[in-house]
Structures are given as C-alpha cells and as structure tokens.
PDB file of C-alpha atoms and ligand atoms in Angstrom:
ATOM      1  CA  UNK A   1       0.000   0.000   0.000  1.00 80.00           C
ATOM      2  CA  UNK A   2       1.344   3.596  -1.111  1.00 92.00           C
ATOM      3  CA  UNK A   3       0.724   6.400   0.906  1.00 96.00           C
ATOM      4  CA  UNK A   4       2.300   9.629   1.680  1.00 98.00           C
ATOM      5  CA  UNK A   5       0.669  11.220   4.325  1.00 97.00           C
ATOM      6  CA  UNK A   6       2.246  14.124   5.510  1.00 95.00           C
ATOM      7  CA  UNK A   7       5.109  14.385   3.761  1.00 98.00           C
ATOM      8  CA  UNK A   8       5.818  17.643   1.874  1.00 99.00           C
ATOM      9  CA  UNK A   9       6.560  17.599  -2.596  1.00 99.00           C
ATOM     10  CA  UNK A  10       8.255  19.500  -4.546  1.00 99.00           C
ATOM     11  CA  UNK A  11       7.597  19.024  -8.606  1.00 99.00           C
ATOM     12  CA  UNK A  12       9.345  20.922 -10.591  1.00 99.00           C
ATOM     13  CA  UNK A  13       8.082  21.866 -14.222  1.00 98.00           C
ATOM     14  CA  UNK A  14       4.503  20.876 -12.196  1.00 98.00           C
ATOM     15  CA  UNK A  15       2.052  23.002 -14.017  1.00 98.00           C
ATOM     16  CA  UNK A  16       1.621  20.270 -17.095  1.00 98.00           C
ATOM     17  CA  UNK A  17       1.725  17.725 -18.379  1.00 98.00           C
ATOM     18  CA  UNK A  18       4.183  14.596 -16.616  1.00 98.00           C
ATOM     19  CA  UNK A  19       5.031  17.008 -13.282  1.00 98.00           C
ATOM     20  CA  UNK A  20       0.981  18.046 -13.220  1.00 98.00           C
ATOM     21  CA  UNK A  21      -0.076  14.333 -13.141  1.00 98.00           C
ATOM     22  CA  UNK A  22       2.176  13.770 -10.653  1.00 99.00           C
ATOM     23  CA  UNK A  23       0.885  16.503  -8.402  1.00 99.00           C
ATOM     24  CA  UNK A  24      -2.396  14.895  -8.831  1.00 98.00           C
ATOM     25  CA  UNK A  25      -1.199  11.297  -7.400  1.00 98.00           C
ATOM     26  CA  UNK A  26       1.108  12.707  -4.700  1.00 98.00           C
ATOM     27  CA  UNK A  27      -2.241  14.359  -3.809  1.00 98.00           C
ATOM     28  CA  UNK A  28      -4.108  11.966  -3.232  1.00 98.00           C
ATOM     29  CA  UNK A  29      -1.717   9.840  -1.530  1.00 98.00           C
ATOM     30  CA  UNK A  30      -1.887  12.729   1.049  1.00 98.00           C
ATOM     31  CA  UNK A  31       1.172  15.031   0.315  1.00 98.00           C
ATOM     32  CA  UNK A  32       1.474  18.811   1.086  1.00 98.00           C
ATOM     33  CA  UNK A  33       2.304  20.105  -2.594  1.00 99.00           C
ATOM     34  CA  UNK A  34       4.671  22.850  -4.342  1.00 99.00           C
ATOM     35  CA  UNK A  35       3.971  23.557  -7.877  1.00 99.00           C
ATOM     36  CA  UNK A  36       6.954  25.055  -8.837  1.00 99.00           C
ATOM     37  CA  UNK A  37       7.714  26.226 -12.800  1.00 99.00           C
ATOM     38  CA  UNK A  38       7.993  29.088 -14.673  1.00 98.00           C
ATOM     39  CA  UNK A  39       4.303  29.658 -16.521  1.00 98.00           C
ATOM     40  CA  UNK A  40       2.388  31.716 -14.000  1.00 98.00           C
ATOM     41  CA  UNK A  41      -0.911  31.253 -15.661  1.00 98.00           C
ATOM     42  CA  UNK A  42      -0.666  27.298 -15.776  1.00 98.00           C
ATOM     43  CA  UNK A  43       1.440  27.145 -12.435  1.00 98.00           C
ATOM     44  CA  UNK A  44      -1.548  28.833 -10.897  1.00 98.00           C
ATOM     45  CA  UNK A  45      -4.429  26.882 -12.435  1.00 98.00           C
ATOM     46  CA  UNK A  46      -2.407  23.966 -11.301  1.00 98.00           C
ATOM     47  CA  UNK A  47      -2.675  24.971  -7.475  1.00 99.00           C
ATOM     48  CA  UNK A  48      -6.036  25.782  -8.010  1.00 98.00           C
ATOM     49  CA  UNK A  49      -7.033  22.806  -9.489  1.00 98.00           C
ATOM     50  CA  UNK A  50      -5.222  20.952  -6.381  1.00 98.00           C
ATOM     51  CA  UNK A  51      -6.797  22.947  -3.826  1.00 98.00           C
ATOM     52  CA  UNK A  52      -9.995  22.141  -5.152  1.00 98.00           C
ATOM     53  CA  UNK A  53      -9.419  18.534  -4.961  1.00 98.00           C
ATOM     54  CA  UNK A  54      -8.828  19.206  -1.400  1.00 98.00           C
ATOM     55  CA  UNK A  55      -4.800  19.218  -1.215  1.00 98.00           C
ATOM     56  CA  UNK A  56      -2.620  20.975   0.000  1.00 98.00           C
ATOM     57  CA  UNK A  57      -0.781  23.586  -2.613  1.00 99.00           C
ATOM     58  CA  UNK A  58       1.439  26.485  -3.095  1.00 99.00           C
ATOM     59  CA  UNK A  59       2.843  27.780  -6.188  1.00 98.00           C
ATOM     60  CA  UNK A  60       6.554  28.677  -6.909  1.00 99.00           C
ATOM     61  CA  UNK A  61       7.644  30.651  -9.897  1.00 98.00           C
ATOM     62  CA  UNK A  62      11.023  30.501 -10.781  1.00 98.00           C
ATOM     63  CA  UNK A  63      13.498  28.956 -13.188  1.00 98.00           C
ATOM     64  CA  UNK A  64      15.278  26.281 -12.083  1.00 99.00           C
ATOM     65  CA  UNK A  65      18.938  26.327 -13.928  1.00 98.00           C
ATOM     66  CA  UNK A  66      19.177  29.708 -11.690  1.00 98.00           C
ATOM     67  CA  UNK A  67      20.995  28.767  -8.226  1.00 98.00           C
ATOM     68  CA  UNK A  68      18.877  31.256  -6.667  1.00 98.00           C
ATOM     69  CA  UNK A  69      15.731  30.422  -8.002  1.00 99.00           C
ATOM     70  CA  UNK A  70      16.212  26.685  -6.565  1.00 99.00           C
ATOM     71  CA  UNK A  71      17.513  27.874  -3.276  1.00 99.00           C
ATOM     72  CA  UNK A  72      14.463  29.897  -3.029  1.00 98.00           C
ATOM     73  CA  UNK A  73      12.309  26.775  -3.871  1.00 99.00           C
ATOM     74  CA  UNK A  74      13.140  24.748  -1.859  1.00 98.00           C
ATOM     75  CA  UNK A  75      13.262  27.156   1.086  1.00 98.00           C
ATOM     76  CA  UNK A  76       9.717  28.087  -0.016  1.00 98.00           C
ATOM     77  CA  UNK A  77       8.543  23.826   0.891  1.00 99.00           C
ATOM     78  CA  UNK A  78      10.698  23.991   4.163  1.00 98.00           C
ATOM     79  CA  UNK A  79       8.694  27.759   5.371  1.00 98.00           C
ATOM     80  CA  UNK A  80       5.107  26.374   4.707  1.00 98.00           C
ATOM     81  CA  UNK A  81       5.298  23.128   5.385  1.00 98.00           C
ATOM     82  CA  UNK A  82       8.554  22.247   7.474  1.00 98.00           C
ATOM     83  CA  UNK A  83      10.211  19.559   5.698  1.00 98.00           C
ATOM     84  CA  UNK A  84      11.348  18.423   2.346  1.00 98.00           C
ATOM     85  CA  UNK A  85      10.498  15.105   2.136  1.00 99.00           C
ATOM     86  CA  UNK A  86      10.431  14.243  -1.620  1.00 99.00           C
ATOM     87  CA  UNK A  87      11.497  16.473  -4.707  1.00 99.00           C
ATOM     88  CA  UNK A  88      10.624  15.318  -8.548  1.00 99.00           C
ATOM     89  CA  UNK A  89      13.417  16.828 -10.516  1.00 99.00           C
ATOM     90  CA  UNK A  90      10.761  17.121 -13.581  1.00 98.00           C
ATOM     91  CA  UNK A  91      11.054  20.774 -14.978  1.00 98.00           C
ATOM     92  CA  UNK A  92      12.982  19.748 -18.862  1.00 98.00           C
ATOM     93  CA  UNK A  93      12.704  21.381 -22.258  1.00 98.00           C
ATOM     94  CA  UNK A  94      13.734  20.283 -25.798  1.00 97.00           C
ATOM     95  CA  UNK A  95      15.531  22.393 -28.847  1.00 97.00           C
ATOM     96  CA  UNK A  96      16.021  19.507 -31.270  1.00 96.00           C
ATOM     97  CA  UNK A  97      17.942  20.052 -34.803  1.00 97.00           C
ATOM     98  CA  UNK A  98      20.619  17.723 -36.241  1.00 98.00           C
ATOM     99  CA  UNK A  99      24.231  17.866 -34.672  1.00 98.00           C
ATOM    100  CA  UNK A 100      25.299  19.369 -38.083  1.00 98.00           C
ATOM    101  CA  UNK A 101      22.588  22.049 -37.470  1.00 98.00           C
ATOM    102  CA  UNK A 102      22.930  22.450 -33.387  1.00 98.00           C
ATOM    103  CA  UNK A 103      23.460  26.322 -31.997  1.00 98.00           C
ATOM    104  CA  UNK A 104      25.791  26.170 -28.634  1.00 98.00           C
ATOM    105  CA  UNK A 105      22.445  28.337 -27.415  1.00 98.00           C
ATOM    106  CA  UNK A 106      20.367  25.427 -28.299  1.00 98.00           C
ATOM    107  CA  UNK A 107      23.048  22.772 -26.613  1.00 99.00           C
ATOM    108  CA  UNK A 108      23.368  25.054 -23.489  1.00 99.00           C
ATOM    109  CA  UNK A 109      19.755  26.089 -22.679  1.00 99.00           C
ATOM    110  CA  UNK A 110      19.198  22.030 -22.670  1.00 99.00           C
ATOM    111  CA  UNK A 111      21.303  21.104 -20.707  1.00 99.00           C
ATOM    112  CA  UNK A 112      21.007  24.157 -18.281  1.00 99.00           C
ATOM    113  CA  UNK A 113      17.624  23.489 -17.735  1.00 99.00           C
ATOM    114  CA  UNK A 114      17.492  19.193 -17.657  1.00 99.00           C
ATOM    115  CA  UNK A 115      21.059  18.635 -16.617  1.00 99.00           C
ATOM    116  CA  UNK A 116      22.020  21.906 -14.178  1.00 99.00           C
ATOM    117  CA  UNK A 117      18.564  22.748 -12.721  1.00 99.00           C
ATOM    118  CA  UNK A 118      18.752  19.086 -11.305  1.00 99.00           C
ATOM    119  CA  UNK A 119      21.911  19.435  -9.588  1.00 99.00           C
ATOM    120  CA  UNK A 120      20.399  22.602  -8.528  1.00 99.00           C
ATOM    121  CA  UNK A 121      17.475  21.769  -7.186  1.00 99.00           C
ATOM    122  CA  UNK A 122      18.666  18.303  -5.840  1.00 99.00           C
ATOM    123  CA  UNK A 123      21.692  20.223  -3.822  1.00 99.00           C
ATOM    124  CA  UNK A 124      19.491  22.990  -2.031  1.00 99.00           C
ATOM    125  CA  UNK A 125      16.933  19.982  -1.365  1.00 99.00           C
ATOM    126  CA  UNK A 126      19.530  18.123   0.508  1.00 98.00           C
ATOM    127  CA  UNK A 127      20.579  20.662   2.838  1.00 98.00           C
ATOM    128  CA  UNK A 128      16.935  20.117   4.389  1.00 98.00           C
ATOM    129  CA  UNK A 129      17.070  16.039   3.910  1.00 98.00           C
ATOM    130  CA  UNK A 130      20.274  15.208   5.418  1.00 98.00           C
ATOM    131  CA  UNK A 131      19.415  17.374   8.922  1.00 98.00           C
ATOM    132  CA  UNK A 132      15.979  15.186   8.455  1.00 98.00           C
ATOM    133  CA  UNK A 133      18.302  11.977   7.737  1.00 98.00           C
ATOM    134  CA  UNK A 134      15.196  10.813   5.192  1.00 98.00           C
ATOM    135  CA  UNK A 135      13.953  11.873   1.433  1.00 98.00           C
ATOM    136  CA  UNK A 136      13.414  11.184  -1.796  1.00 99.00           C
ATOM    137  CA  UNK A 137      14.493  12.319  -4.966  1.00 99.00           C
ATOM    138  CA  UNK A 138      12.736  11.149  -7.815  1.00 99.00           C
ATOM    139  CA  UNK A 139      15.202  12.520 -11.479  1.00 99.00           C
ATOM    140  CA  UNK A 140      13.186  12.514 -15.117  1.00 98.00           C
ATOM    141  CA  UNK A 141      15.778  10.814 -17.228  1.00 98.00           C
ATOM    142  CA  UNK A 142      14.403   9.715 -21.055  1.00 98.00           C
ATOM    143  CA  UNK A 143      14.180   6.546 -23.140  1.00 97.00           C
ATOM    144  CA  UNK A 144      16.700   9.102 -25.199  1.00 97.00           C
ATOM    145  CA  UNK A 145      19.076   9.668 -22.827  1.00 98.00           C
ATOM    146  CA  UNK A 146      19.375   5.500 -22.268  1.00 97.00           C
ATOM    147  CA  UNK A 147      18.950   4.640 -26.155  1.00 95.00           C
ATOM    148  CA  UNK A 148      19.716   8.647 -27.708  1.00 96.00           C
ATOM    149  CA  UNK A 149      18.073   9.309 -30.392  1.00 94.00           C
ATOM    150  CA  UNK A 150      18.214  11.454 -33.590  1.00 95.00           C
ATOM    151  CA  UNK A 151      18.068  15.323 -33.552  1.00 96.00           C
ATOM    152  CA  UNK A 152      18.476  14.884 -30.228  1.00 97.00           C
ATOM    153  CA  UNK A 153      22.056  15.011 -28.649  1.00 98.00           C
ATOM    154  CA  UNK A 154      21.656  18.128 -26.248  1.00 98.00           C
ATOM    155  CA  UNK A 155      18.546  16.096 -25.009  1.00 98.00           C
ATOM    156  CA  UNK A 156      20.190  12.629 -25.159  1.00 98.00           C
ATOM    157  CA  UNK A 157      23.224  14.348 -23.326  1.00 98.00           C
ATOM    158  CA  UNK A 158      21.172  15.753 -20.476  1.00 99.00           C
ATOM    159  CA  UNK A 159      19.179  12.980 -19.931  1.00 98.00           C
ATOM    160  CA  UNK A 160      22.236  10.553 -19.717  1.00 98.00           C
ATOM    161  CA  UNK A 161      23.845  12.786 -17.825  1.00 99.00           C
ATOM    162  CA  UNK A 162      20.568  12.767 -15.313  1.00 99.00           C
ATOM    163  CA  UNK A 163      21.318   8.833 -14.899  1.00 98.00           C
ATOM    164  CA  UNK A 164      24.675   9.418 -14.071  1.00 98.00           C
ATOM    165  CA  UNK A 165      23.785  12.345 -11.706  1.00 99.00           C
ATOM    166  CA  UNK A 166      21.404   9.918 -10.376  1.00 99.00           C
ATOM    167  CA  UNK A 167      23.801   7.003  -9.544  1.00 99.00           C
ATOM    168  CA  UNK A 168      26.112   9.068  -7.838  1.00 99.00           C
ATOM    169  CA  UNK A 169      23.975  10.720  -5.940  1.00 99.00           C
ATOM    170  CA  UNK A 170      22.489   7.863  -4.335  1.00 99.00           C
ATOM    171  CA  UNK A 171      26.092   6.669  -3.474  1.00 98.00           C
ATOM    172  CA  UNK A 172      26.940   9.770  -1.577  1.00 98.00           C
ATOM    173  CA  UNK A 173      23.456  10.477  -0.045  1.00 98.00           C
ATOM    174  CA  UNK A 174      22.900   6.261   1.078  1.00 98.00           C
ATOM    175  CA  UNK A 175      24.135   7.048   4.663  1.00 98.00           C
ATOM    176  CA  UNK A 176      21.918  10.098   5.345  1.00 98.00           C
ATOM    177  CA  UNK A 177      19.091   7.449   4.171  1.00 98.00           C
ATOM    178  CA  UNK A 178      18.200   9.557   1.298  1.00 99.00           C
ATOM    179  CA  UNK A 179      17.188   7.842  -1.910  1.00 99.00           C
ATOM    180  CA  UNK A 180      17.836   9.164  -5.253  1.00 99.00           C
ATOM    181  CA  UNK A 181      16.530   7.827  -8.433  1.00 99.00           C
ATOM    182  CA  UNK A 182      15.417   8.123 -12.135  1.00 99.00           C
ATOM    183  CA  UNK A 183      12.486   7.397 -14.531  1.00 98.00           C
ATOM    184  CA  UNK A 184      13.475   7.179 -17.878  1.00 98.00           C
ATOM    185  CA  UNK A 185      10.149   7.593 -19.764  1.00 98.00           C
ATOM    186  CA  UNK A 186       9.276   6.642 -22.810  1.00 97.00           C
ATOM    187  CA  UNK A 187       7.017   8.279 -25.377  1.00 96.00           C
ATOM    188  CA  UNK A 188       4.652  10.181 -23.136  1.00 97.00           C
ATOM    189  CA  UNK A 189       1.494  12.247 -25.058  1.00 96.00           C
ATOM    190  CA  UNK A 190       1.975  15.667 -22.901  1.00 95.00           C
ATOM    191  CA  UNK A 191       2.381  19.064 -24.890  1.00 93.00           C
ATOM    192  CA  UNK A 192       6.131  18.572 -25.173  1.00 90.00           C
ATOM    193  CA  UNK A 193       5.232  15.685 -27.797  1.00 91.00           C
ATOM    194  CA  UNK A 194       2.179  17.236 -29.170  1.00 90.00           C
ATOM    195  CA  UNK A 195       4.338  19.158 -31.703  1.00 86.00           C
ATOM    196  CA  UNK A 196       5.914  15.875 -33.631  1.00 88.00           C
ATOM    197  CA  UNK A 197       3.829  15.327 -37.198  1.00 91.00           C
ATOM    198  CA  UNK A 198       0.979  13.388 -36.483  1.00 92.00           C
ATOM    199  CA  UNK A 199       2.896  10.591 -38.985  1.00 93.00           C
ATOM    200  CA  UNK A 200       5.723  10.303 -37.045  1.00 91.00           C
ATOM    201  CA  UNK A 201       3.456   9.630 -33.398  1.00 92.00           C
ATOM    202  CA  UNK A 202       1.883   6.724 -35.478  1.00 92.00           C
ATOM    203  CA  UNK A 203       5.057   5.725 -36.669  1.00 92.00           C
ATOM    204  CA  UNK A 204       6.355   5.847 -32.883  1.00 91.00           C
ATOM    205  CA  UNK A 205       3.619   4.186 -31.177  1.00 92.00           C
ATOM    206  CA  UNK A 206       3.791   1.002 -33.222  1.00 93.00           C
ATOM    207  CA  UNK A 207       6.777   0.423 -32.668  1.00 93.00           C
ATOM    208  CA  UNK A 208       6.341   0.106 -28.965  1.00 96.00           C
ATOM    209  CA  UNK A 209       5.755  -3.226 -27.881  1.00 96.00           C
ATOM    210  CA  UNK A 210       2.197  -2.392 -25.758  1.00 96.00           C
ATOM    211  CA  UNK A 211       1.209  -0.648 -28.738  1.00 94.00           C
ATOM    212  CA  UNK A 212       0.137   2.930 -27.034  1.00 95.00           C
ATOM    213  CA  UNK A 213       1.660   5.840 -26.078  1.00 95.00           C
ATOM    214  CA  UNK A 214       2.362   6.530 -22.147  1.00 97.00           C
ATOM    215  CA  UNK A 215       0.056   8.750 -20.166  1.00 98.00           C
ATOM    216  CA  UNK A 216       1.004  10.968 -18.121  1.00 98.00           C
ATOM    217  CA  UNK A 217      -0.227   9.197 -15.007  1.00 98.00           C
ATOM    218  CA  UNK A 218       1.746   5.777 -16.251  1.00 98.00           C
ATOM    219  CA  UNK A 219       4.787   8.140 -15.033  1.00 98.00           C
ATOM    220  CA  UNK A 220       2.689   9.484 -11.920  1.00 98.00           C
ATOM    221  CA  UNK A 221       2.472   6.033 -10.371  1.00 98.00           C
ATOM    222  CA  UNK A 222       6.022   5.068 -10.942  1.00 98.00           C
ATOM    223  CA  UNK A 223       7.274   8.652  -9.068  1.00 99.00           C
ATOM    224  CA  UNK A 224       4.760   8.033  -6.408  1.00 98.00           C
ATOM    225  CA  UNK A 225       6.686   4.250  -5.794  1.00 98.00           C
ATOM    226  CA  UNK A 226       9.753   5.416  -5.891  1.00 98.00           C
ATOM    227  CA  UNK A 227       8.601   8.693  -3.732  1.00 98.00           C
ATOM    228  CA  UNK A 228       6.861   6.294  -1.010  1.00 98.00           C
ATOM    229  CA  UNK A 229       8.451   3.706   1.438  1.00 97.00           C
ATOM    230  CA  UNK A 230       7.159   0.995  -0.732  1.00 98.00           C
ATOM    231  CA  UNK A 231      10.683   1.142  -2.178  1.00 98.00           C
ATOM    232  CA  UNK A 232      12.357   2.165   0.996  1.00 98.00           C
ATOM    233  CA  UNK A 233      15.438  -0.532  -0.455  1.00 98.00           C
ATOM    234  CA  UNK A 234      15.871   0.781  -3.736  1.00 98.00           C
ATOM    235  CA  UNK A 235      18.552   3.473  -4.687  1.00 99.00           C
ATOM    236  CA  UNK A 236      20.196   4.406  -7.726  1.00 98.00           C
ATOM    237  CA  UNK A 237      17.522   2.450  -9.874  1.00 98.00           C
ATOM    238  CA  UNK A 238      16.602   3.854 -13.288  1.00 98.00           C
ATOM    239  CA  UNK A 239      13.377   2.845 -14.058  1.00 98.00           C
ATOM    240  CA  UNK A 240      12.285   2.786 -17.642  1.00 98.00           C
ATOM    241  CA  UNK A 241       9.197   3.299 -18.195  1.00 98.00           C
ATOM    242  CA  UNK A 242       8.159   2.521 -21.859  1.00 97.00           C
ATOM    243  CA  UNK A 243       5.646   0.313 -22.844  1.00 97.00           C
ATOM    244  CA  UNK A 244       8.782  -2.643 -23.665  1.00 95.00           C
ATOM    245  CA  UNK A 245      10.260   0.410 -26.047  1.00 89.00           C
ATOM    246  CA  UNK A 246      13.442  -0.239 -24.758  1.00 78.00           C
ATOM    247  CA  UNK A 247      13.750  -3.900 -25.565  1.00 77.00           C
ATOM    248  CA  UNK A 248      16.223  -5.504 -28.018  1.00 73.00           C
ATOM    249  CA  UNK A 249      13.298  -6.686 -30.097  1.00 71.00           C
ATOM    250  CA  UNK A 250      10.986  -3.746 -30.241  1.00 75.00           C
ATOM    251  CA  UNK A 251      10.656  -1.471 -32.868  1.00 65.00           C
TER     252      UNK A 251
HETATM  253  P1  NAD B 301       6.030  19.608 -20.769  1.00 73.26           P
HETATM  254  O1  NAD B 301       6.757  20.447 -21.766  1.00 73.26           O
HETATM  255  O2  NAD B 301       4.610  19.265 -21.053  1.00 73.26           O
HETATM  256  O3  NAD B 301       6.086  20.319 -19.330  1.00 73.26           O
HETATM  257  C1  NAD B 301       7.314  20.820 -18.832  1.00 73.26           C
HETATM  258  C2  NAD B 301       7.020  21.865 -17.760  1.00 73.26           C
HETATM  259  O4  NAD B 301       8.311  22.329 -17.304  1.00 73.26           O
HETATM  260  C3  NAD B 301       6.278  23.096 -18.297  1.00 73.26           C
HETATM  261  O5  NAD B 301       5.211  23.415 -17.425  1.00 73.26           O
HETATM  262  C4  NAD B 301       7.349  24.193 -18.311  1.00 73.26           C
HETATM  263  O6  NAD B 301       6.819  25.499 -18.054  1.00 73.26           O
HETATM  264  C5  NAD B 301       8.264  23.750 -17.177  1.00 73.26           C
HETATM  265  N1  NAD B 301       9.628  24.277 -17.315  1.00 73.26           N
HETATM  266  C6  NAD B 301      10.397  24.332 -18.437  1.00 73.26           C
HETATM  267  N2  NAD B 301      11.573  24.919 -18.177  1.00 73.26           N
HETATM  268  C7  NAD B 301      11.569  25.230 -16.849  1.00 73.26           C
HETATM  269  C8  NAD B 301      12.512  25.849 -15.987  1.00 73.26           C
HETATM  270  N3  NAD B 301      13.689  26.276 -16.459  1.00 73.26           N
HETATM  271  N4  NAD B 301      12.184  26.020 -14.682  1.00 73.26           N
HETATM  272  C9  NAD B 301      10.975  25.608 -14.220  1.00 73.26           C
HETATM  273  N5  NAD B 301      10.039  25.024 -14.982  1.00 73.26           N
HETATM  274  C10 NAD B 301      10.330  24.830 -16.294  1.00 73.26           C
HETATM  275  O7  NAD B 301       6.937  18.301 -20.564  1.00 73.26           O
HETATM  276  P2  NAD B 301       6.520  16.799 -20.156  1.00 73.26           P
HETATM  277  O8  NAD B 301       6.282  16.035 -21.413  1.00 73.26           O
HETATM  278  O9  NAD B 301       5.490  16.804 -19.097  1.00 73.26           O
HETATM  279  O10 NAD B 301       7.918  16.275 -19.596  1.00 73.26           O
HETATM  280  C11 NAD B 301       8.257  16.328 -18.220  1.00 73.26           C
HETATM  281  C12 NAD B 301       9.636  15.684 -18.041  1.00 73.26           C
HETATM  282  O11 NAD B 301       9.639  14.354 -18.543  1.00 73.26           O
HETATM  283  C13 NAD B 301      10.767  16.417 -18.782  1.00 73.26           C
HETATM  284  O12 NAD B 301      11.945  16.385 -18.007  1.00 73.26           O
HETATM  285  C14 NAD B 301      10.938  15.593 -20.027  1.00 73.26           C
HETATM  286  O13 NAD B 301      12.221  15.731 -20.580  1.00 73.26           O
HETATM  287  C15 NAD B 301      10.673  14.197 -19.491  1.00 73.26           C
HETATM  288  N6  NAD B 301      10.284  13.248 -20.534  1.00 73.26           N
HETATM  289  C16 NAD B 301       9.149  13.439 -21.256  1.00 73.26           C
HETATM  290  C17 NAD B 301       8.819  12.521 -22.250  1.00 73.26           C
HETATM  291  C18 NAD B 301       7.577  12.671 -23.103  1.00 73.26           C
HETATM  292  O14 NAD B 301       7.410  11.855 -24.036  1.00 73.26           O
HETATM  293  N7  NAD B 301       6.697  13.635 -22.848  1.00 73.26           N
HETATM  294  C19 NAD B 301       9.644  11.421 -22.493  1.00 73.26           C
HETATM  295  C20 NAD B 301      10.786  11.270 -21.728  1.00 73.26           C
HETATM  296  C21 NAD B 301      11.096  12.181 -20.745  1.00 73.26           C
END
C-alpha cells in the first residue's frame, strides 16, 4: 500500500503535463504540494485545481537552472510546510535540430535546464534532507538519454547525464538514508510531444511493444513508488518506463 501522508513535494516543471499528473497522485496519496515552474498562468491553475481537490498547494515561480531560483524553492517547501520530504526533478525542455545544425544556445539552454537545474534543485533539497536523515528524490531521465536518439544530442546528453547524476547521488546520499533515483520515460502524449507530425506519433507508437503511447499518469504512479516507502530498499535504480520500447526486439 502507497501512501504519503504528511510528507511535503516539490515538482518541478509541475504546471503540465508529466510534473501536473504527478501533483495529482502525490495528492491523493496525502502530500502537502509545491507547484513550482515558470508559466504563471498554468502554475496557478495547477494549485487551483489541487486545492480544489482538497490538497494541500502552493505555487513557486522561478526557473530552475538559476541557483537562486532553486535555493528559493526549496526554502519556499521547508517555510510552509517544514520539511522536504520528496522532490521530482521534472522541470525539462527540448531544442532539437541535427548535430550538423545544433546552436551552442540550443546545446546550453538544454542542458542548463534538464542537466544543471537538477543538480540545482537536488543540492538545495539536501541541505533540508540530510538534517531530516530521510527523502526522496525522484530525477526525469528519457528513453533518449538511455537509447539517444536522432536530432536529439543536447537532449540525449542531459538525460544521460541525469542517470549518471542519479547514480552518484544515491552513493553519496545512502548514509543520510536519502534515496535518489530516475524514470526514464518513454514516449509520453503531454504538450512537449504534441508538436511531432501526427505521422511520425503513429510511426512511434507502433513500434512500442504495448502498442500505445504513455500517459502521463503511467509516469505518476512510478514517481509516487519510488517517492513512497514501498521502495524504501531501492537506490540508484533507473526505471524505464516505456511500454517494452526499450527492448532488443521492439521497434
Ligand atoms: P512539458 O513540456 O509538457 O512540461 C514541462 C514543464 O516544465 C512546463 O510546465 C514548463 O513550463 C516547465 N519548465 C520548463 N523549463 C523550466 C525551468 N527552467 N524552470 C521551471 N520550470 C520549467 O513536458 P513533459 O512532457 O510533461 O515532460 C516532463 C519531463 O519528462 C521532462 O523532463 C521531459 O524531458 C521528461 N520526458 C518526457 C517525455 C515525453 O514523451 N513527454 C519522455 C521522456 C522524458
């Protein structure tokens, strides 16, 4: 049984899509909520949305590949609800072009945002957890970052960096009994992959063993596992997350 009474989330990039459904299941497994992103007008129809499910939510707008602006986050979850029990490094963006095509501004915002606002993030958030001696940090990795994948190397770069990030992290944070790991999802429909050609999705989703694209709650229930004490002996997993995608014989 999964519950999470009490303890106090942080999701960042929570106002959509993968970190939104999250929100949702932390929720109602009785967590004390902060939507943190950088869209004010979705960031606050997330809270409000939350609220009116009956959980407990507070919004936090800021970017987090700035140091302060995760400092501040986190600080934010400690002041309302005092402790920082789980944080869901979600907040990532794409710029995707071929390497022959790739802008260094297109390679750094990538990785600044899905590669250095997890570090960020996961740093001020263990100031908190290792005076508590107890947390959770749940990393998005990608099916790209395992596999990479084409017109993506920024993306593929900062989501295998994320799983390497992740692995050492739990090795250094194992004593303080925090846990630190990493979903690596597969294709997920959220607005991120609403722009690929309608083709292409088809193309995608039949290749993919259980014949469907992910929703975002398929990625929900996974960070709630790995958030709860139903996995109290797992560290430095990555789980993939994929519909068999990342099998030798799919595709
Ligand atoms: P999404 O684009 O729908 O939502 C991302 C959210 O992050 C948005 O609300 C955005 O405002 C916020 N954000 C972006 N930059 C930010 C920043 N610098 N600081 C704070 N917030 C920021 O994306 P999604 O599809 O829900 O993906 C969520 C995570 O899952 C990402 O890390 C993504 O790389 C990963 N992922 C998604 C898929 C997929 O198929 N959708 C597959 C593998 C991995």
């Amino acid at each position: 049984m999964i519950e999470l009474k009490d303890k106090a989330a942080i999701v960042t990039g929570g106002a959509r899509g993968i970190g939104k459904a999250t929100l949702m299941k932390l929720g109602s497994l009785g967590a004390k909520l902060v939507v943190a992103d950088m869209n004010e007008e979705t960031t606050n129809a997330t809270v409000a949305e939350l609220k009116k499910l009956g959980y407990p939510a507070i919004p936090f707008l800021g970017n987090v590949s700035l140091e302060e602006d995760a400092v501040k986050l986190v600080e934010a979850c400690q002041n309302e609800y005092g402790s920082v029990d789980i944080l869901v490094n979600n907040a990532g963006i794409t710029k995707d072009t071929l390497l022959m095509r790739m802008k260094k501004e297109q390679w750094d915002a990538v990785i600044a945002v899905n590669l250095t606002g997890t570090y960020l993030c996961t740093q001020a958030a263990i100031k908190y957890m290792m005076k508590q001696k107890s947390g959770s940090v749940i990393n998005l990795s990608s099916i790209a970052g395992e596999n990479g994948n084409i017109g993506q190397t920024n993306y593929s770069a900062s989501k295998a960096g994320v799983i390497g990030f992740t692995k050492a992290c739990a090795l250094e944070l194992a004593s303080r009994n925090i846990r630190v790991n990493a979903i690596a999802p597969g294709f997920i429909a959220t607005e991120m992959t609403d722009a690929i050609p309608e083709k292409i999705k088809l193309g995608i989703q039949n290749s993919i063993p259980l014949k469907r694209a992910g929703q975002p709650e398929d990625i929900a229930n996974a960070v709630a596992f790995l958030a709860s004490d139903a996995s109290s002996f797992i560290t430095g997993h990555i789980l993939s997350v994929n519909g068999g995608g990342f099998l030798p014989g799919a595709g």
